[in-house]
Amino acid sequence: MHTNVDTLFENLWTDYLAVTPSAKKVHELLGSTQQDDVINDHIALRTFNIEKVGLEKLAAHFKAVGYTECGEYHFDSKHLYAKHFEHSDPTKPKVFISELLVEKFSDELQKVITDIVDQVDEAAVTAENFIYSGTHWSIDSDTYKMLLKESEYAAWTAAWGYRANHFTVSINYLAGFETIEAVNQKLIDANFEMNTTGGLIKGSPEVLLEQSSTLADNFNVKFSDCEMQIPSCFYEFALRYNKPDGEVYTGFVAASADKIFESTNAR
């Protein structure tokens, strides 16, 4: 397990950039080429609710560097469960970890997921690099397509494994932008494809959080039988509002997050 939170996020960032070339362009567009100049609101990771690799196993890597559990979320239509974690230092990114409720799906999907998790070495799960280690298994393109028919989330996780699914620009700390609309317009003008599921902006000042996101880059994955371009990772943008007590809202809104998940849908 990592002992340093900053090193952990640097490694997650490097891994994310390797399959998300548009992320660097986002930084350049918003006036920065250095990761440190854009404050990261949160990252998200995906997994399966099988004990060996479940949500809590991923969370342990963050708890080891000072994170604590702060909220839980249910996504009934997608059959997902999630929690978010915050660091004792509020300037560190929040972490959103979700897991697929595998038992809610067909026997065929359950068998595929069980088989790939069986290929993960127990020791790998606690290794320092696990949360940016990618896949620990081999699947073919037909299996990916089969998973995709039942669950985009299952297919994405089977293809990409363990890595940050997205990073998130904190608009609250972004120089030169007061609103999420201004950020979105800048991205649209630069020809970034945006996630418009449920509207370009998810959430509202009333729920204390507004979010938007690009659509995931298409990037080559090596399946056991071929290479294929599929959606990789995306970039999110978040603007947080103050609660009645004057403190900034640090949680998540399930209805909005539900739509953000669709940023990795094929197009």
CSV table of N, CA and C in Angstrom, one decimal, residues 134-259:
chain,number,residue,atom,x,y,z
A,134,GLY,N,-4.5,-1.9,-14.3
A,134,GLY,CA,-5.1,-2.4,-15.5
A,134,GLY,C,-5.8,-3.8,-15.3
A,135,THR,N,-5.7,-4.6,-16.3
A,135,THR,CA,-6.4,-5.9,-16.2
A,135,THR,C,-5.4,-7.0,-15.8
A,136,HIS,N,-5.9,-8.0,-15.1
A,136,HIS,CA,-5.1,-9.1,-14.6
A,136,HIS,C,-5.6,-10.4,-15.2
A,137,TRP,N,-6.3,-10.2,-16.4
A,137,TRP,CA,-6.9,-11.4,-17.0
A,137,TRP,C,-6.9,-11.2,-18.5
A,138,SER,N,-7.3,-12.2,-19.2
A,138,SER,CA,-7.4,-12.1,-20.7
A,138,SER,C,-8.9,-12.4,-21.1
A,139,ILE,N,-9.4,-11.5,-22.0
A,139,ILE,CA,-10.7,-11.8,-22.6
A,139,ILE,C,-10.7,-11.6,-24.1
A,140,ASP,N,-11.6,-12.2,-24.8
A,140,ASP,CA,-11.6,-12.0,-26.2
A,140,ASP,C,-12.7,-10.9,-26.6
A,141,SER,N,-12.6,-10.5,-27.8
A,141,SER,CA,-13.5,-9.4,-28.2
A,141,SER,C,-15.0,-9.8,-28.2
A,142,ASP,N,-15.3,-11.1,-28.5
A,142,ASP,CA,-16.7,-11.5,-28.5
A,142,ASP,C,-17.2,-11.5,-27.1
A,143,THR,N,-16.4,-11.9,-26.1
A,143,THR,CA,-16.8,-11.8,-24.7
A,143,THR,C,-17.1,-10.4,-24.3
A,144,TYR,N,-16.3,-9.5,-24.7
A,144,TYR,CA,-16.5,-8.0,-24.4
A,144,TYR,C,-17.8,-7.6,-25.0
A,145,LYS,N,-18.1,-8.0,-26.2
A,145,LYS,CA,-19.4,-7.6,-26.9
A,145,LYS,C,-20.6,-8.2,-26.2
A,146,MET,N,-20.4,-9.4,-25.7
A,146,MET,CA,-21.5,-10.1,-25.0
A,146,MET,C,-21.8,-9.3,-23.7
A,147,LEU,N,-20.7,-8.9,-23.0
A,147,LEU,CA,-20.9,-8.1,-21.7
A,147,LEU,C,-21.6,-6.8,-22.0
A,148,LEU,N,-21.1,-6.2,-23.1
A,148,LEU,CA,-21.6,-4.9,-23.5
A,148,LEU,C,-23.2,-4.9,-23.7
A,149,LYS,N,-23.7,-6.0,-24.2
A,149,LYS,CA,-25.2,-6.1,-24.4
A,149,LYS,C,-25.9,-6.0,-23.1
A,150,GLU,N,-25.3,-6.5,-22.0
A,150,GLU,CA,-26.0,-6.6,-20.7
A,150,GLU,C,-25.6,-5.4,-19.9
A,151,SER,N,-24.4,-5.0,-19.9
A,151,SER,CA,-23.9,-3.9,-19.0
A,151,SER,C,-22.7,-3.3,-19.5
A,152,GLU,N,-22.9,-2.0,-19.9
A,152,GLU,CA,-21.7,-1.2,-20.4
A,152,GLU,C,-20.6,-1.2,-19.3
A,153,TYR,N,-21.1,-1.0,-18.1
A,153,TYR,CA,-20.1,-1.0,-16.9
A,153,TYR,C,-19.3,-2.3,-16.8
A,154,ALA,N,-20.0,-3.4,-17.0
A,154,ALA,CA,-19.2,-4.7,-16.9
A,154,ALA,C,-18.2,-4.8,-18.0
A,155,ALA,N,-18.6,-4.4,-19.2
A,155,ALA,CA,-17.8,-4.5,-20.4
A,155,ALA,C,-16.5,-3.6,-20.2
A,156,TRP,N,-16.8,-2.4,-19.8
A,156,TRP,CA,-15.7,-1.4,-19.6
A,156,TRP,C,-14.7,-1.9,-18.6
A,157,THR,N,-15.2,-2.4,-17.5
A,157,THR,CA,-14.3,-2.8,-16.4
A,157,THR,C,-13.5,-4.1,-16.8
A,158,ALA,N,-14.2,-5.0,-17.6
A,158,ALA,CA,-13.5,-6.2,-18.0
A,158,ALA,C,-12.4,-5.8,-19.1
A,159,ALA,N,-12.6,-4.8,-19.8
A,159,ALA,CA,-11.7,-4.4,-20.9
A,159,ALA,C,-10.5,-3.6,-20.3
A,160,TRP,N,-10.8,-2.7,-19.3
A,160,TRP,CA,-9.8,-1.8,-18.8
A,160,TRP,C,-9.2,-2.1,-17.4
A,161,GLY,N,-10.0,-2.8,-16.6
A,161,GLY,CA,-9.4,-3.2,-15.3
A,161,GLY,C,-9.4,-2.1,-14.4
A,162,TYR,N,-8.3,-2.1,-13.6
A,162,TYR,CA,-8.2,-1.1,-12.5
A,162,TYR,C,-7.4,0.1,-12.8
A,163,ARG,N,-8.1,1.2,-12.9
A,163,ARG,CA,-7.5,2.5,-13.2
A,163,ARG,C,-8.5,3.6,-12.9
A,164,ALA,N,-8.1,4.8,-12.9
A,164,ALA,CA,-9.1,5.9,-12.7
A,164,ALA,C,-10.0,6.0,-14.0
A,165,ASN,N,-11.3,5.8,-13.8
A,165,ASN,CA,-12.2,5.9,-14.9
A,165,ASN,C,-12.4,7.4,-15.4
A,166,HIS,N,-12.2,8.3,-14.5
A,166,HIS,CA,-12.1,9.7,-14.8
A,166,HIS,C,-11.5,10.5,-13.7
A,167,PHE,N,-10.9,11.6,-14.1
A,167,PHE,CA,-10.5,12.7,-13.2
A,167,PHE,C,-11.5,13.8,-13.4
A,168,THR,N,-11.5,14.8,-12.5
A,168,THR,CA,-12.6,15.8,-12.5
A,168,THR,C,-12.0,17.2,-12.2
A,169,VAL,N,-12.1,18.1,-13.1
A,169,VAL,CA,-11.7,19.5,-12.8
A,169,VAL,C,-12.6,20.1,-11.8
A,170,SER,N,-12.1,20.7,-10.8
A,170,SER,CA,-12.9,21.5,-9.8
A,170,SER,C,-13.0,22.9,-10.4
A,171,ILE,N,-14.2,23.3,-10.8
A,171,ILE,CA,-14.5,24.6,-11.4
A,171,ILE,C,-14.3,25.6,-10.3
A,172,ASN,N,-14.6,25.3,-9.0
A,172,ASN,CA,-14.5,26.2,-7.9
A,172,ASN,C,-13.1,26.8,-7.8
A,173,TYR,N,-12.1,26.1,-8.2
A,173,TYR,CA,-10.7,26.5,-8.1
A,173,TYR,C,-10.1,26.9,-9.5
A,174,LEU,N,-10.9,26.9,-10.5
A,174,LEU,CA,-10.4,27.1,-11.9
A,174,LEU,C,-10.4,28.6,-12.2
A,175,ALA,N,-9.2,29.1,-12.5
A,175,ALA,CA,-9.0,30.6,-12.8
A,175,ALA,C,-9.7,30.9,-14.1
A,176,GLY,N,-10.4,32.0,-14.1
A,176,GLY,CA,-11.0,32.5,-15.4
A,176,GLY,C,-12.4,31.9,-15.7
A,177,PHE,N,-12.9,31.1,-14.9
A,177,PHE,CA,-14.2,30.5,-15.2
A,177,PHE,C,-15.1,30.6,-13.9
A,178,GLU,N,-16.3,31.3,-14.1
A,178,GLU,CA,-17.2,31.4,-12.9
A,178,GLU,C,-18.3,30.4,-12.9
A,179,THR,N,-18.6,29.9,-14.1
A,179,THR,CA,-19.8,29.0,-14.2
A,179,THR,C,-19.4,27.7,-15.0
A,180,ILE,N,-20.2,26.7,-14.8
A,180,ILE,CA,-20.0,25.4,-15.5
A,180,ILE,C,-20.4,25.7,-17.0
A,181,GLU,N,-21.4,26.6,-17.2
A,181,GLU,CA,-21.7,26.9,-18.6
A,181,GLU,C,-20.5,27.4,-19.4
A,182,ALA,N,-19.7,28.3,-18.8
A,182,ALA,CA,-18.5,28.9,-19.4
A,182,ALA,C,-17.5,27.8,-19.8
A,183,VAL,N,-17.3,26.8,-18.8
A,183,VAL,CA,-16.4,25.7,-19.1
A,183,VAL,C,-16.9,24.9,-20.2
A,184,ASN,N,-18.2,24.5,-20.2
A,184,ASN,CA,-18.7,23.7,-21.3
A,184,ASN,C,-18.6,24.3,-22.6
A,185,GLN,N,-18.9,25.6,-22.7
A,185,GLN,CA,-18.8,26.4,-24.0
A,185,GLN,C,-17.4,26.4,-24.5
A,186,LYS,N,-16.4,26.5,-23.6
A,186,LYS,CA,-15.0,26.5,-24.1
A,186,LYS,C,-14.7,25.1,-24.7
A,187,LEU,N,-15.2,24.1,-24.0
A,187,LEU,CA,-14.9,22.7,-24.5
A,187,LEU,C,-15.6,22.5,-25.9
A,188,ILE,N,-16.9,22.9,-26.0
A,188,ILE,CA,-17.6,22.7,-27.2
A,188,ILE,C,-17.0,23.5,-28.3
A,189,ASP,N,-16.6,24.7,-28.1
A,189,ASP,CA,-15.9,25.5,-29.1
A,189,ASP,C,-14.6,24.9,-29.6
A,190,ALA,N,-14.0,24.1,-28.7
A,190,ALA,CA,-12.8,23.4,-29.1
A,190,ALA,C,-13.0,22.0,-29.7
A,191,ASN,N,-14.3,21.7,-30.0
A,191,ASN,CA,-14.8,20.5,-30.6
A,191,ASN,C,-14.6,19.2,-29.7
A,192,PHE,N,-14.7,19.4,-28.4
A,192,PHE,CA,-14.8,18.2,-27.5
A,192,PHE,C,-16.2,17.7,-27.6
A,193,GLU,N,-16.3,16.4,-27.6
A,193,GLU,CA,-17.6,15.8,-27.6
A,193,GLU,C,-18.1,15.6,-26.2
A,194,MET,N,-19.3,16.1,-25.8
A,194,MET,CA,-19.7,16.1,-24.5
A,194,MET,C,-20.8,15.1,-24.2
A,195,ASN,N,-20.9,14.7,-23.0
A,195,ASN,CA,-22.0,13.8,-22.6
A,195,ASN,C,-23.3,14.6,-22.4
A,196,THR,N,-24.3,14.3,-23.2
A,196,THR,CA,-25.5,15.1,-23.1
A,196,THR,C,-26.7,14.3,-22.5
A,197,THR,N,-26.4,13.1,-22.0
A,197,THR,CA,-27.4,12.2,-21.4
A,197,THR,C,-28.0,13.0,-20.2
A,198,GLY,N,-29.3,13.2,-20.2
A,198,GLY,CA,-29.9,13.9,-19.1
A,198,GLY,C,-29.6,15.4,-19.1
A,199,GLY,N,-29.1,15.9,-20.3
A,199,GLY,CA,-28.8,17.3,-20.4
A,199,GLY,C,-27.2,17.5,-20.3
A,200,LEU,N,-26.8,18.6,-20.8
A,200,LEU,CA,-25.3,18.8,-20.8
A,200,LEU,C,-24.8,19.0,-19.4
A,201,ILE,N,-25.7,19.7,-18.5
A,201,ILE,CA,-25.3,19.9,-17.1
A,201,ILE,C,-26.2,19.0,-16.3
A,202,LYS,N,-25.5,18.1,-15.5
A,202,LYS,CA,-26.3,17.3,-14.5
A,202,LYS,C,-26.3,17.9,-13.2
A,203,GLY,N,-27.4,17.9,-12.5
A,203,GLY,CA,-27.5,18.6,-11.2
A,203,GLY,C,-27.9,20.1,-11.3
A,204,SER,N,-27.8,20.8,-10.2
A,204,SER,CA,-28.3,22.2,-10.2
A,204,SER,C,-27.8,22.8,-8.9
A,205,PRO,N,-27.8,24.1,-8.8
A,205,PRO,CA,-27.5,24.7,-7.5
A,205,PRO,C,-28.3,24.2,-6.3
A,206,GLU,N,-29.6,23.8,-6.7
A,206,GLU,CA,-30.5,23.4,-5.6
A,206,GLU,C,-30.0,22.1,-4.9
A,207,VAL,N,-29.3,21.2,-5.7
A,207,VAL,CA,-28.8,20.0,-5.1
A,207,VAL,C,-27.3,20.2,-4.8
A,208,LEU,N,-26.8,21.4,-4.9
A,208,LEU,CA,-25.5,21.8,-4.4
A,208,LEU,C,-24.3,21.3,-5.3
A,209,LEU,N,-24.6,20.7,-6.4
A,209,LEU,CA,-23.6,20.2,-7.3
A,209,LEU,C,-24.0,20.2,-8.7
A,210,GLU,N,-23.2,20.8,-9.6
A,210,GLU,CA,-23.4,20.8,-11.1
A,210,GLU,C,-22.2,20.0,-11.7
A,211,GLN,N,-22.5,19.1,-12.6
A,211,GLN,CA,-21.5,18.3,-13.3
A,211,GLN,C,-21.7,18.3,-14.8
A,212,SER,N,-20.6,18.2,-15.5
A,212,SER,CA,-20.7,17.8,-16.9
A,212,SER,C,-19.4,17.0,-17.2
A,213,SER,N,-19.4,16.4,-18.4
A,213,SER,CA,-18.2,15.6,-18.8
A,213,SER,C,-18.1,15.4,-20.3
A,214,THR,N,-16.9,15.2,-20.7
A,214,THR,CA,-16.6,14.8,-22.1
A,214,THR,C,-17.0,13.4,-22.3
A,215,LEU,N,-17.2,13.0,-23.5
A,215,LEU,CA,-17.3,11.6,-23.8
A,215,LEU,C,-15.9,10.9,-23.8
A,216,ALA,N,-15.9,9.7,-23.4
A,216,ALA,CA,-14.6,9.0,-23.3
A,216,ALA,C,-13.9,9.0,-24.7
A,217,ASP,N,-12.6,9.0,-24.6
A,217,ASP,CA,-11.8,8.8,-25.8
A,217,ASP,C,-12.0,7.4,-26.3
A,218,ASN,N,-11.8,7.2,-27.6
A,218,ASN,CA,-11.7,5.9,-28.2
A,218,ASN,C,-10.3,5.5,-28.2
A,219,PHE,N,-9.9,4.3,-27.7
A,219,PHE,CA,-8.5,3.9,-27.6
A,219,PHE,C,-8.4,2.4,-27.8
A,220,ASN,N,-7.2,2.0,-28.3
A,220,ASN,CA,-7.0,0.6,-28.6
A,220,ASN,C,-6.9,-0.2,-27.4
A,221,VAL,N,-7.6,-1.4,-27.4
A,221,VAL,CA,-7.4,-2.4,-26.3
A,221,VAL,C,-7.0,-3.7,-27.0
A,222,LYS,N,-6.0,-4.3,-26.4
A,222,LYS,CA,-5.6,-5.6,-26.9
A,222,LYS,C,-6.4,-6.7,-26.2
A,223,PHE,N,-7.4,-7.3,-27.0
A,223,PHE,CA,-8.1,-8.5,-26.5
A,223,PHE,C,-7.3,-9.7,-26.9
A,224,SER,N,-7.7,-10.8,-26.4
A,224,SER,CA,-6.8,-12.0,-26.7
A,224,SER,C,-6.8,-12.4,-28.2
A,225,ASP,N,-7.8,-12.0,-28.9
A,225,ASP,CA,-7.9,-12.3,-30.3
A,225,ASP,C,-7.7,-11.2,-31.3
A,226,CYS,N,-7.7,-10.0,-30.8
A,226,CYS,CA,-7.5,-8.8,-31.7
A,226,CYS,C,-7.3,-7.5,-30.9
A,227,GLU,N,-7.0,-6.5,-31.7
A,227,GLU,CA,-7.0,-5.1,-31.1
A,227,GLU,C,-8.2,-4.4,-31.6
A,228,MET,N,-8.8,-3.6,-30.7
A,228,MET,CA,-10.1,-2.9,-31.1
A,228,MET,C,-10.1,-1.6,-30.4
A,229,GLN,N,-10.7,-0.6,-31.1
A,229,GLN,CA,-10.9,0.7,-30.4
A,229,GLN,C,-12.2,0.7,-29.7
A,230,ILE,N,-12.1,1.0,-28.4
A,230,ILE,CA,-13.4,1.1,-27.6
A,230,ILE,C,-13.2,2.4,-26.7
A,231,PRO,N,-14.3,2.8,-26.1
A,231,PRO,CA,-14.2,4.0,-25.2
A,231,PRO,C,-13.3,3.7,-24.0
A,232,SER,N,-12.4,4.6,-23.7
A,232,SER,CA,-11.5,4.5,-22.5
A,232,SER,C,-12.0,5.3,-21.4
A,233,CYS,N,-11.4,6.4,-21.1
A,233,CYS,CA,-11.7,7.3,-20.0
A,233,CYS,C,-12.1,8.7,-20.4
A,234,PHE,N,-12.7,9.4,-19.5
A,234,PHE,CA,-13.2,10.8,-19.8
A,234,PHE,C,-12.8,11.8,-18.8
A,235,TYR,N,-13.1,13.0,-19.0
A,235,TYR,CA,-12.8,14.1,-18.1
A,235,TYR,C,-14.2,14.7,-17.6
A,236,GLU,N,-14.3,14.9,-16.3
A,236,GLU,CA,-15.5,15.5,-15.7
A,236,GLU,C,-15.2,16.9,-15.2
A,237,PHE,N,-16.2,17.7,-15.0
A,237,PHE,CA,-16.1,19.1,-14.5
A,237,PHE,C,-17.2,19.2,-13.4
A,238,ALA,N,-16.8,19.8,-12.3
A,238,ALA,CA,-17.7,19.8,-11.2
A,238,ALA,C,-17.7,21.2,-10.5
A,239,LEU,N,-18.8,21.8,-10.2
A,239,LEU,CA,-19.0,23.0,-9.5
A,239,LEU,C,-19.8,22.8,-8.3
A,240,ARG,N,-19.2,23.0,-7.1
A,240,ARG,CA,-19.9,22.8,-5.8
A,240,ARG,C,-20.4,24.0,-5.2
A,241,TYR,N,-21.5,23.9,-4.5
A,241,TYR,CA,-22.2,25.1,-3.8
A,241,TYR,C,-22.1,24.9,-2.3
A,242,ASN,N,-22.3,26.0,-1.7
A,242,ASN,CA,-22.3,26.0,-0.2
A,242,ASN,C,-23.6,25.5,0.4
A,243,LYS,N,-23.5,24.7,1.4
A,243,LYS,CA,-24.7,24.3,2.2
A,243,LYS,C,-25.2,25.5,3.0
A,244,PRO,N,-26.4,25.3,3.6
A,244,PRO,CA,-26.9,26.4,4.4
A,244,PRO,C,-25.9,26.8,5.6
A,245,ASP,N,-25.1,25.9,6.0
A,245,ASP,CA,-24.1,26.3,7.1
A,245,ASP,C,-22.9,27.0,6.6
A,246,GLY,N,-22.8,27.2,5.3
A,246,GLY,CA,-21.7,27.9,4.7
A,246,GLY,C,-20.5,27.0,4.3
A,247,GLU,N,-20.6,25.8,4.6
A,247,GLU,CA,-19.6,24.8,4.2
A,247,GLU,C,-19.9,24.3,2.8
A,248,VAL,N,-18.8,24.1,2.0
A,248,VAL,CA,-19.0,23.6,0.6
A,248,VAL,C,-19.5,22.1,0.7
A,249,TYR,N,-20.5,21.8,-0.1
A,249,TYR,CA,-21.1,20.4,-0.2
A,249,TYR,C,-20.0,19.5,-0.8
A,250,THR,N,-19.7,18.4,-0.2
A,250,THR,CA,-18.6,17.5,-0.7
A,250,THR,C,-19.1,16.2,-1.1
A,251,GLY,N,-20.5,16.0,-1.1
A,251,GLY,CA,-21.0,14.7,-1.5
A,251,GLY,C,-21.3,14.6,-3.0
A,252,PHE,N,-22.0,13.6,-3.3
A,252,PHE,CA,-22.4,13.3,-4.7
A,252,PHE,C,-23.9,13.2,-4.8
A,253,VAL,N,-24.4,13.4,-6.0
A,253,VAL,CA,-25.9,13.3,-6.3
A,253,VAL,C,-26.1,12.1,-7.2
A,254,ALA,N,-26.8,11.1,-6.7
A,254,ALA,CA,-26.9,9.8,-7.4
A,254,ALA,C,-27.5,10.0,-8.8
A,255,ALA,N,-28.6,10.8,-8.8
A,255,ALA,CA,-29.3,11.0,-10.1
A,255,ALA,C,-28.3,11.5,-11.2
A,256,SER,N,-27.4,12.4,-10.8
A,256,SER,CA,-26.4,13.0,-11.7
A,256,SER,C,-25.3,12.0,-12.0
A,257,ALA,N,-24.8,11.3,-11.0
A,257,ALA,CA,-23.8,10.3,-11.2
A,257,ALA,C,-24.2,9.2,-12.2
A,258,ASP,N,-25.5,8.9,-12.1
A,258,ASP,CA,-26.1,7.8,-12.9
A,258,ASP,C,-25.9,8.2,-14.4
A,259,LYS,N,-26.0,9.5,-14.7
A,259,LYS,CA,-25.8,9.9,-16.1
A,259,LYS,C,-24.4,10.0,-16.5
